[in-house]
């Protein structure tokens, strides 16, 4: 799969001296608003390993935020993208089109849920995909209101900041935001007041009531939700919630949009997370895992909805870049050949088993309040002993301890108290377990 030895190796402090030199250059040249989880500078990466400029090899539990699902140097992605680079880098699909764009759209029509006629439009980033889904829904319905959910994350552009729930760091100081965006409750089982078993029915009823009373269903163009909420804390809406919201949308002529930017392309053990409860969205937005690390995103949906925007109304100079399209075709080839849905399910089995063991061994076992997620999209919510009070300090300390030992982990959650795990789907099981060993040792220190 890759020439990089698939083994953890810590040969300097993390970050090491060469990374520290580069960090000094970075601080002088790169805007301070662009953060980094861990300032180690990458030299190469592949499989389940990131190798830094100092020769340290870190176990990758981040995948560039769910992007390099097929690894960061997958053979088929490199082969196809390299061949395309040699032919041409760009013409702009809106000027002179090319086959790769069409082929990616054909693959999306085949892979996304539902057997209706589908079309796609390609863009560069997840935020662009979401923004264009809103444009398409408004063009189709001739309505303006957009409904989103507590704990949701949809991007950093002006419209998608409005759609995103969490203020810091995504929205603070960047307003005013786009109008006609309304937020309603989501079925966050672990924190639902009457218990997880009631969350699906109660939260959907509450959300539908708020939409009906406060907005008017007849004014809503789109309802947008992540089938597994990403930045908000890897929240799986309680069973029954998504089907109820999707049915309400259908009954009221509202475009139901599944934001699968983080959860799509085998990440949860299915091609798309909405398949878990048999949801067939009207539109589905994808990015991140689609192209093996090259910038590409898509809106895919019912042909009659996708065709609602007038000719020239959708597009962008780089949207569906030929090299990124080649990468996507290589990524999809890899997912099929290696059965990465099966690999994701196995990762879930290993991780949830190990995390449950850790929880049971902790002297204050209730530090881990919840273990959740699907496939290779797994998280633990950390709480203060004997309560459900968020414990962001513990999340930060655990992440820091893992980083020092050469395991890259990420945090997330509205309260900053969730440790999330997004390993590449091609990671070896030995590396996966070794990374979890390091996490277990980190718990001893916390």
CSV table of C-alpha atoms in Angstrom, one decimal:
chain,number,residue,atom,x,y,z
A,1,UNK,CA,0.0,0.0,0.0
A,2,UNK,CA,2.8,2.4,0.9
A,3,UNK,CA,6.6,2.5,1.3
A,4,UNK,CA,6.3,4.1,4.8
A,5,UNK,CA,7.0,1.5,7.5
A,6,UNK,CA,3.8,1.0,9.4
A,7,UNK,CA,5.2,1.4,12.9
A,8,UNK,CA,5.1,4.1,15.5
A,9,UNK,CA,8.5,5.7,16.2
A,10,UNK,CA,9.3,8.5,18.5
A,11,UNK,CA,12.9,9.7,18.1
A,12,UNK,CA,12.7,13.3,19.3
A,13,UNK,CA,10.4,15.3,21.5
A,14,UNK,CA,7.1,16.0,19.7
A,15,UNK,CA,7.3,18.5,18.1
A,16,UNK,CA,11.0,18.0,17.3
A,17,UNK,CA,13.7,20.5,16.4
A,18,UNK,CA,13.1,20.6,12.6
A,19,UNK,CA,9.3,21.1,13.2
A,20,UNK,CA,10.1,23.8,15.7
A,21,UNK,CA,12.2,25.6,13.1
A,22,UNK,CA,9.3,25.4,10.6
A,23,UNK,CA,6.9,26.5,13.2
A,24,UNK,CA,8.9,29.7,13.7
A,25,UNK,CA,8.8,30.4,9.9
A,26,UNK,CA,5.1,29.6,10.0
A,27,UNK,CA,4.4,32.1,12.8
A,28,UNK,CA,6.1,34.8,10.7
A,29,UNK,CA,4.3,34.0,7.4
A,30,UNK,CA,0.9,32.3,8.1
A,31,UNK,CA,-2.1,34.2,9.5
A,32,UNK,CA,-2.6,33.5,13.2
A,33,UNK,CA,-6.3,32.5,12.6
A,34,UNK,CA,-5.2,29.3,10.9
A,35,UNK,CA,-4.7,26.9,13.8
A,36,UNK,CA,-3.1,23.4,14.0
A,37,UNK,CA,-3.9,20.6,16.4
A,38,UNK,CA,-0.3,19.5,16.6
A,39,UNK,CA,2.6,21.6,15.1
A,40,UNK,CA,4.6,18.6,13.7
A,41,UNK,CA,5.4,19.2,10.1
A,42,UNK,CA,4.6,16.2,7.8
A,43,UNK,CA,7.3,14.8,5.5
A,44,UNK,CA,5.2,11.9,4.1
A,45,UNK,CA,2.2,9.9,5.1
A,46,UNK,CA,0.5,6.7,4.1
A,47,UNK,CA,-1.5,3.8,5.5
A,48,UNK,CA,-2.0,4.5,9.2
A,49,UNK,CA,1.2,6.6,9.7
A,50,UNK,CA,2.3,10.2,9.4
A,51,UNK,CA,6.1,10.7,9.3
A,52,UNK,CA,7.3,14.2,10.3
A,53,UNK,CA,10.4,16.1,9.3
A,54,UNK,CA,12.3,14.9,12.4
A,55,UNK,CA,11.8,11.2,11.5
A,56,UNK,CA,9.0,10.6,14.1
A,57,UNK,CA,6.2,8.3,12.9
A,58,UNK,CA,2.8,9.0,14.4
A,59,UNK,CA,-0.1,6.7,14.4
A,60,UNK,CA,-2.8,8.6,12.5
A,61,UNK,CA,-6.2,8.7,14.3
A,62,UNK,CA,-7.3,11.8,12.4
A,63,UNK,CA,-7.1,11.1,8.7
A,64,UNK,CA,-6.9,14.9,8.0
A,65,UNK,CA,-10.3,15.1,9.6
A,66,UNK,CA,-11.9,12.1,7.9
A,67,UNK,CA,-10.3,12.9,4.5
A,68,UNK,CA,-7.6,10.3,3.9
A,69,UNK,CA,-9.8,7.3,4.4
A,70,UNK,CA,-7.9,5.3,1.8
A,71,UNK,CA,-4.6,6.5,3.2
A,72,UNK,CA,-2.6,9.7,2.4
A,73,UNK,CA,-0.8,8.2,-0.6
A,74,UNK,CA,-3.1,5.5,-1.9
A,75,UNK,CA,-1.8,3.8,-5.0
A,76,UNK,CA,-4.9,4.2,-7.1
A,77,UNK,CA,-5.3,7.9,-6.2
A,78,UNK,CA,-1.6,8.6,-6.9
A,79,UNK,CA,-1.7,6.7,-10.2
A,80,UNK,CA,-4.8,8.3,-11.6
A,81,UNK,CA,-4.0,11.8,-10.4
A,82,UNK,CA,-0.5,11.6,-11.7
A,83,UNK,CA,-1.7,10.5,-15.1
A,84,UNK,CA,-4.2,13.3,-15.2
A,85,UNK,CA,-1.5,15.9,-14.1
A,86,UNK,CA,0.5,14.8,-17.2
A,87,UNK,CA,-2.4,15.3,-19.6
A,88,UNK,CA,-3.8,18.7,-18.3
A,89,UNK,CA,-4.3,20.3,-14.9
A,90,UNK,CA,-7.3,22.5,-15.7
A,91,UNK,CA,-9.6,23.8,-18.4
A,92,UNK,CA,-12.6,24.8,-16.2
A,93,UNK,CA,-15.5,22.4,-16.7
A,94,UNK,CA,-17.7,25.5,-17.5
A,95,UNK,CA,-15.4,26.4,-20.5
A,96,UNK,CA,-14.4,23.0,-22.0
A,97,UNK,CA,-15.6,19.9,-20.1
A,98,UNK,CA,-13.8,16.6,-19.6
A,99,UNK,CA,-14.8,13.0,-19.0
A,100,UNK,CA,-13.5,12.7,-15.4
A,101,UNK,CA,-16.1,15.1,-14.0
A,102,UNK,CA,-18.9,13.2,-15.8
A,103,UNK,CA,-17.5,9.9,-14.5
A,104,UNK,CA,-17.5,11.1,-10.9
A,105,UNK,CA,-21.1,12.2,-11.3
A,106,UNK,CA,-22.0,8.8,-12.7
A,107,UNK,CA,-20.3,7.1,-9.7
A,108,UNK,CA,-22.2,9.3,-7.3
A,109,UNK,CA,-25.5,8.5,-8.9
A,110,UNK,CA,-24.7,4.8,-8.5
A,111,UNK,CA,-23.4,4.9,-4.9
A,112,UNK,CA,-25.8,7.3,-3.2
A,113,UNK,CA,-29.1,6.0,-1.6
A,114,UNK,CA,-32.2,5.6,-3.7
A,115,UNK,CA,-32.9,4.3,-7.2
A,116,UNK,CA,-34.4,7.5,-8.6
A,117,UNK,CA,-32.8,9.5,-11.4
A,118,UNK,CA,-29.9,11.5,-10.0
A,119,UNK,CA,-27.6,14.3,-11.0
A,120,UNK,CA,-24.6,16.0,-9.4
A,121,UNK,CA,-22.7,19.2,-9.4
A,122,UNK,CA,-19.0,19.3,-8.2
A,123,UNK,CA,-17.3,21.9,-6.1
A,124,UNK,CA,-14.1,22.3,-4.0
A,125,UNK,CA,-15.0,22.2,-0.3
A,126,UNK,CA,-17.7,20.9,2.0
A,127,UNK,CA,-19.0,24.4,2.8
A,128,UNK,CA,-19.4,25.1,-0.9
A,129,UNK,CA,-21.4,21.9,-1.3
A,130,UNK,CA,-23.7,22.8,1.5
A,131,UNK,CA,-24.1,26.4,0.2
A,132,UNK,CA,-25.0,25.1,-3.3
A,133,UNK,CA,-27.5,22.6,-1.8
A,134,UNK,CA,-29.3,25.6,-0.3
A,135,UNK,CA,-29.2,27.5,-3.6
A,136,UNK,CA,-30.6,24.4,-5.4
A,137,UNK,CA,-33.4,23.8,-2.7
A,138,UNK,CA,-34.4,27.5,-2.9
A,139,UNK,CA,-34.5,27.5,-6.7
A,140,UNK,CA,-36.6,24.3,-6.6
A,141,UNK,CA,-39.1,25.2,-3.8
A,142,UNK,CA,-39.3,29.0,-4.4
A,143,UNK,CA,-39.0,29.2,-0.6
A,144,UNK,CA,-36.3,30.8,1.5
A,145,UNK,CA,-36.2,29.4,5.1
A,146,UNK,CA,-33.5,26.8,6.0
A,147,UNK,CA,-33.8,24.6,9.1
A,148,UNK,CA,-30.7,23.2,10.8
A,149,UNK,CA,-30.1,21.5,14.2
A,150,UNK,CA,-28.4,22.0,17.6
A,151,UNK,CA,-24.8,20.8,17.6
A,152,UNK,CA,-24.6,20.9,13.7
A,153,UNK,CA,-21.6,22.0,11.8
A,154,UNK,CA,-21.8,22.9,8.1
A,155,UNK,CA,-18.8,25.1,7.3
A,156,UNK,CA,-17.0,28.5,7.6
A,157,UNK,CA,-18.4,30.6,4.7
A,158,UNK,CA,-20.9,33.3,5.6
A,159,UNK,CA,-24.0,31.2,4.9
A,160,UNK,CA,-22.5,28.0,6.4
A,161,UNK,CA,-21.4,29.8,9.6
A,162,UNK,CA,-25.1,30.8,10.0
A,163,UNK,CA,-26.0,27.1,9.6
A,164,UNK,CA,-23.3,26.0,12.1
A,165,UNK,CA,-24.3,25.8,15.8
A,166,UNK,CA,-21.1,26.3,17.7
A,167,UNK,CA,-19.9,29.9,18.2
A,168,UNK,CA,-16.2,29.5,19.1
A,169,UNK,CA,-14.1,29.2,17.1
A,170,UNK,CA,-16.3,29.1,14.0
A,171,UNK,CA,-18.4,32.2,14.3
A,172,UNK,CA,-17.1,34.5,17.0
A,173,UNK,CA,-16.5,38.0,15.6
A,174,UNK,CA,-17.4,37.2,12.0
A,175,UNK,CA,-21.1,38.3,11.8
A,176,UNK,CA,-23.6,39.4,10.8
A,177,UNK,CA,-24.7,36.1,9.3
A,178,UNK,CA,-27.0,35.1,6.5
A,179,UNK,CA,-30.7,35.4,7.4
A,180,UNK,CA,-33.6,32.9,7.1
A,181,UNK,CA,-31.7,30.2,9.0
A,182,UNK,CA,-33.6,28.5,11.9
A,183,UNK,CA,-32.2,26.0,14.5
A,184,UNK,CA,-34.2,23.3,16.2
A,185,UNK,CA,-33.4,20.5,18.7
A,186,UNK,CA,-31.6,17.3,17.8
A,187,UNK,CA,-32.0,13.9,19.5
A,188,UNK,CA,-28.7,13.9,21.5
A,189,UNK,CA,-29.4,10.7,23.4
A,190,UNK,CA,-26.7,11.0,26.1
A,191,UNK,CA,-27.9,14.4,27.1
A,192,UNK,CA,-31.7,14.1,26.5
A,193,UNK,CA,-33.5,15.1,29.7
A,194,UNK,CA,-35.8,12.1,29.8
A,195,UNK,CA,-33.3,9.5,28.7
A,196,UNK,CA,-31.9,8.3,25.4
A,197,UNK,CA,-34.8,5.8,24.9
A,198,UNK,CA,-37.2,8.8,24.6
A,199,UNK,CA,-34.9,11.1,22.6
A,200,UNK,CA,-35.9,10.1,19.1
A,201,UNK,CA,-39.7,10.5,19.5
A,202,UNK,CA,-39.5,13.6,21.8
A,203,UNK,CA,-36.9,15.5,19.9
A,204,UNK,CA,-38.5,15.0,16.5
A,205,UNK,CA,-41.9,16.1,17.9
A,206,UNK,CA,-40.3,19.1,19.4
A,207,UNK,CA,-38.4,20.0,16.2
A,208,UNK,CA,-41.4,19.6,14.0
A,209,UNK,CA,-43.6,21.7,16.4
A,210,UNK,CA,-41.0,24.5,16.3
A,211,UNK,CA,-40.8,24.4,12.5
A,212,UNK,CA,-44.6,24.4,12.2
A,213,UNK,CA,-45.3,27.2,14.8
A,214,UNK,CA,-42.2,29.4,14.5
A,215,UNK,CA,-41.4,29.3,10.7
A,216,UNK,CA,-44.3,27.6,8.9
A,217,UNK,CA,-43.6,24.5,7.0
A,218,UNK,CA,-44.7,26.1,3.8
A,219,UNK,CA,-41.9,28.6,4.1
A,220,UNK,CA,-39.1,26.0,4.5
A,221,UNK,CA,-36.9,25.3,1.4
A,222,UNK,CA,-34.6,22.8,3.1
A,223,UNK,CA,-33.9,20.8,6.2
A,224,UNK,CA,-30.2,20.1,6.5
A,225,UNK,CA,-28.7,17.5,9.0
A,226,UNK,CA,-25.6,15.4,9.4
A,227,UNK,CA,-26.7,11.8,9.9
A,228,UNK,CA,-23.9,11.5,12.4
A,229,UNK,CA,-23.1,15.0,13.7
A,230,UNK,CA,-19.3,15.6,13.3
A,231,UNK,CA,-17.8,18.7,15.0
A,232,UNK,CA,-20.8,18.7,17.4
A,233,UNK,CA,-19.4,15.6,19.1
A,234,UNK,CA,-20.0,12.5,16.8
A,235,UNK,CA,-23.6,12.5,18.0
A,236,UNK,CA,-25.8,9.8,16.4
A,237,UNK,CA,-29.3,11.1,16.5
A,238,UNK,CA,-31.4,8.6,18.6
A,239,UNK,CA,-33.3,6.0,16.5
A,240,UNK,CA,-36.5,7.2,14.9
A,241,UNK,CA,-35.4,10.9,14.8
A,242,UNK,CA,-34.1,11.0,11.2
A,243,UNK,CA,-37.0,9.0,9.7
A,244,UNK,CA,-39.5,11.3,11.4
A,245,UNK,CA,-37.8,14.5,10.2
A,246,UNK,CA,-37.4,13.1,6.6
A,247,UNK,CA,-41.1,12.1,6.5
A,248,UNK,CA,-42.1,15.6,7.7
A,249,UNK,CA,-40.0,17.1,5.0
A,250,UNK,CA,-41.6,14.8,2.4
A,251,UNK,CA,-45.1,15.6,3.6
A,252,UNK,CA,-44.5,19.3,3.3
A,253,UNK,CA,-42.5,19.6,0.1
A,254,UNK,CA,-39.3,20.5,1.9
A,255,UNK,CA,-36.0,19.4,0.4
A,256,UNK,CA,-34.3,17.0,2.9
A,257,UNK,CA,-30.5,17.4,2.7
A,258,UNK,CA,-28.1,14.8,4.3
A,259,UNK,CA,-24.8,16.5,5.0
A,260,UNK,CA,-22.5,13.5,4.6
A,261,UNK,CA,-19.3,15.5,4.3
A,262,UNK,CA,-17.6,13.8,7.3
A,263,UNK,CA,-19.7,10.6,7.5
A,264,UNK,CA,-19.8,9.6,3.9
A,265,UNK,CA,-17.7,7.3,1.7
A,266,UNK,CA,-17.4,4.2,4.0
A,267,UNK,CA,-16.5,6.1,7.1
A,268,UNK,CA,-19.4,4.6,9.2
A,269,UNK,CA,-19.2,1.1,7.6
A,270,UNK,CA,-21.8,2.0,4.9
A,271,UNK,CA,-21.3,4.1,1.8
A,272,UNK,CA,-23.4,6.8,3.5
A,273,UNK,CA,-24.5,7.1,7.1
A,274,UNK,CA,-28.1,7.9,6.3
A,275,UNK,CA,-28.4,4.3,5.0
A,276,UNK,CA,-28.5,3.1,8.6
A,277,UNK,CA,-32.2,3.9,9.0
A,278,UNK,CA,-33.0,3.6,5.3
A,279,UNK,CA,-33.1,7.4,4.7
A,280,UNK,CA,-33.2,8.4,1.1
A,281,UNK,CA,-32.3,12.1,1.1
A,282,UNK,CA,-33.5,14.5,-1.7
A,283,UNK,CA,-30.0,15.9,-1.8
A,284,UNK,CA,-26.7,14.6,-0.3
A,285,UNK,CA,-23.6,16.7,0.2
A,286,UNK,CA,-20.1,15.0,0.1
A,287,UNK,CA,-16.5,16.1,0.4
A,288,UNK,CA,-13.7,15.0,2.7
A,289,UNK,CA,-13.3,11.2,2.0
A,290,UNK,CA,-14.4,11.5,-1.6
A,291,UNK,CA,-11.0,12.1,-3.3
A,292,UNK,CA,-8.2,10.7,-1.1
A,293,UNK,CA,-7.0,14.1,0.0
A,294,UNK,CA,-7.6,16.2,-3.1
A,295,UNK,CA,-10.1,19.1,-2.8
A,296,UNK,CA,-13.4,18.0,-4.2
A,297,UNK,CA,-17.0,18.1,-3.1
A,298,UNK,CA,-20.4,17.4,-4.5
A,299,UNK,CA,-24.1,17.9,-4.3
A,300,UNK,CA,-26.0,14.8,-5.6
A,301,UNK,CA,-29.7,14.5,-5.7
A,302,UNK,CA,-33.0,14.0,-7.4
A,303,UNK,CA,-32.6,15.0,-11.0
A,304,UNK,CA,-35.7,17.3,-11.0
A,305,UNK,CA,-34.4,19.2,-7.9
A,306,UNK,CA,-30.8,19.4,-9.2
A,307,UNK,CA,-32.1,20.8,-12.5
A,308,UNK,CA,-34.0,23.6,-10.8
A,309,UNK,CA,-31.1,26.1,-11.0
A,310,UNK,CA,-30.9,28.0,-14.3
A,311,UNK,CA,-28.0,27.3,-16.7
A,312,UNK,CA,-24.9,29.1,-15.4
A,313,UNK,CA,-26.4,29.4,-11.9
A,314,UNK,CA,-24.1,26.7,-10.5
A,315,UNK,CA,-20.4,26.3,-10.9
A,316,UNK,CA,-17.0,27.9,-10.0
A,317,UNK,CA,-13.6,28.2,-11.6
A,318,UNK,CA,-12.1,25.1,-9.9
A,319,UNK,CA,-15.2,23.1,-9.2
A,320,UNK,CA,-14.6,19.4,-10.2
A,321,UNK,CA,-11.0,20.0,-11.1
A,322,UNK,CA,-9.7,17.2,-13.4
A,323,UNK,CA,-6.9,16.1,-11.0
A,324,UNK,CA,-9.3,16.0,-8.1
A,325,UNK,CA,-11.8,14.0,-10.1
A,326,UNK,CA,-9.1,11.5,-11.0
A,327,UNK,CA,-8.3,11.3,-7.3
A,328,UNK,CA,-11.9,10.6,-6.5
A,329,UNK,CA,-12.1,7.8,-9.1
A,330,UNK,CA,-9.0,6.3,-7.5
A,331,UNK,CA,-10.4,6.6,-4.1
A,332,UNK,CA,-13.7,4.9,-5.0
A,333,UNK,CA,-11.7,2.2,-6.8
A,334,UNK,CA,-9.8,1.6,-3.6
A,335,UNK,CA,-12.9,1.6,-1.4
A,336,UNK,CA,-14.5,-1.1,-3.6
A,337,UNK,CA,-11.4,-3.3,-4.0
A,338,UNK,CA,-10.4,-3.3,-0.4
A,339,UNK,CA,-14.0,-3.4,1.0
A,340,UNK,CA,-13.4,-0.4,3.2
A,341,UNK,CA,-17.0,-0.6,4.5
A,342,UNK,CA,-16.0,-4.0,6.0
A,343,UNK,CA,-12.8,-2.5,7.3
A,344,UNK,CA,-14.7,0.3,9.0
A,345,UNK,CA,-17.0,-2.1,10.7
A,346,UNK,CA,-14.0,-4.1,12.0
A,347,UNK,CA,-12.4,-0.9,13.3
A,348,UNK,CA,-15.6,-0.2,15.2
A,349,UNK,CA,-15.6,-3.6,16.7
A,350,UNK,CA,-12.0,-3.3,17.9
A,351,UNK,CA,-12.3,0.3,19.1
A,352,UNK,CA,-15.6,0.0,21.0
A,353,UNK,CA,-14.4,-3.2,22.6
A,354,UNK,CA,-11.2,-1.6,23.8
A,355,UNK,CA,-12.8,1.6,24.9
A,356,UNK,CA,-15.4,-0.3,26.9
A,357,UNK,CA,-12.6,-2.1,28.6
A,358,UNK,CA,-10.8,1.1,29.4
A,359,UNK,CA,-14.1,2.5,30.8
A,360,UNK,CA,-14.5,-0.5,33.1
A,361,UNK,CA,-10.9,-0.3,34.4
A,362,UNK,CA,-10.9,3.4,35.3
A,363,UNK,CA,-11.0,4.0,39.0
A,364,UNK,CA,-13.5,6.7,38.2
A,365,UNK,CA,-14.9,4.8,35.2
A,366,UNK,CA,-17.5,7.4,34.7
A,367,UNK,CA,-14.9,9.8,33.4
A,368,UNK,CA,-16.0,8.2,30.1
A,369,UNK,CA,-19.6,9.2,30.0
A,370,UNK,CA,-20.5,7.8,26.6
A,371,UNK,CA,-18.8,5.7,23.9
A,372,UNK,CA,-20.5,6.2,20.5
A,373,UNK,CA,-20.3,6.4,16.8
A,374,UNK,CA,-20.2,3.9,13.9
A,375,UNK,CA,-17.5,2.4,11.8
A,376,UNK,CA,-14.3,4.4,11.9
A,377,UNK,CA,-16.1,7.4,13.3
A,378,UNK,CA,-15.9,6.7,17.0
A,379,UNK,CA,-15.8,9.0,20.0
A,380,UNK,CA,-15.8,9.1,23.8
A,381,UNK,CA,-17.5,11.9,25.7
A,382,UNK,CA,-15.6,12.9,28.9
A,383,UNK,CA,-17.4,14.1,32.0
A,384,UNK,CA,-16.6,15.0,35.5
A,385,UNK,CA,-16.8,12.1,38.0
A,386,UNK,CA,-20.3,11.2,39.1
A,387,UNK,CA,-22.0,13.7,36.8
A,388,UNK,CA,-22.7,14.5,33.1
A,389,UNK,CA,-20.9,17.8,33.4
A,390,UNK,CA,-18.6,18.2,30.4
A,391,UNK,CA,-14.9,17.7,31.1
A,392,UNK,CA,-13.0,19.5,28.3
A,393,UNK,CA,-9.8,19.6,30.5
A,394,UNK,CA,-9.7,15.8,30.5
A,395,UNK,CA,-10.1,15.7,26.7
A,396,UNK,CA,-7.2,18.2,26.3
A,397,UNK,CA,-4.9,16.4,28.7
A,398,UNK,CA,-5.6,13.0,27.0
A,399,UNK,CA,-5.0,14.4,23.6
A,400,UNK,CA,-1.7,16.0,24.7
A,401,UNK,CA,-0.5,12.8,26.4
A,402,UNK,CA,-1.3,10.8,23.2
A,403,UNK,CA,0.5,13.4,21.0
A,404,UNK,CA,3.6,13.2,23.2
A,405,UNK,CA,3.7,9.4,22.6
A,406,UNK,CA,3.2,9.6,18.8
A,407,UNK,CA,-0.5,9.1,18.4
A,408,UNK,CA,-2.5,11.8,16.7
A,409,UNK,CA,-6.0,12.2,18.1
A,410,UNK,CA,-8.5,15.0,17.7
A,411,UNK,CA,-11.1,16.6,20.0
A,412,UNK,CA,-14.5,18.0,19.2
A,413,UNK,CA,-17.9,18.6,20.6
A,414,UNK,CA,-20.0,21.6,21.5
A,415,UNK,CA,-18.5,21.5,25.0
A,416,UNK,CA,-15.0,20.6,23.8
A,417,UNK,CA,-15.1,17.4,25.9
A,418,UNK,CA,-15.2,14.7,23.1
A,419,UNK,CA,-12.1,12.7,22.0
A,420,UNK,CA,-12.8,11.6,18.4
A,421,UNK,CA,-11.1,8.8,16.4
A,422,UNK,CA,-11.0,8.9,12.6
A,423,UNK,CA,-8.3,6.4,11.6
A,424,UNK,CA,-7.7,5.7,7.9
A,425,UNK,CA,-9.8,2.8,6.9
A,426,UNK,CA,-6.7,1.0,5.7
A,427,UNK,CA,-4.9,1.1,9.1
A,428,UNK,CA,-3.4,-2.2,10.2
A,429,UNK,CA,-5.1,-3.8,13.2
A,430,UNK,CA,-1.7,-3.9,15.0
A,431,UNK,CA,-1.3,-0.1,14.7
A,432,UNK,CA,-4.9,0.4,15.7
A,433,UNK,CA,-4.4,-1.6,18.9
A,434,UNK,CA,-1.1,0.1,19.6
A,435,UNK,CA,-2.7,3.5,19.3
A,436,UNK,CA,-5.4,2.3,21.8
A,437,UNK,CA,-2.6,1.1,24.1
A,438,UNK,CA,-1.2,4.6,24.2
A,439,UNK,CA,-4.6,6.0,24.9
A,440,UNK,CA,-5.0,3.5,27.8
A,441,UNK,CA,-1.7,4.6,29.3
A,442,UNK,CA,-2.8,8.3,28.9
A,443,UNK,CA,-5.9,7.5,31.0
A,444,UNK,CA,-3.7,6.4,33.8
A,445,UNK,CA,-2.2,9.9,33.9
A,446,UNK,CA,-5.6,11.6,33.9
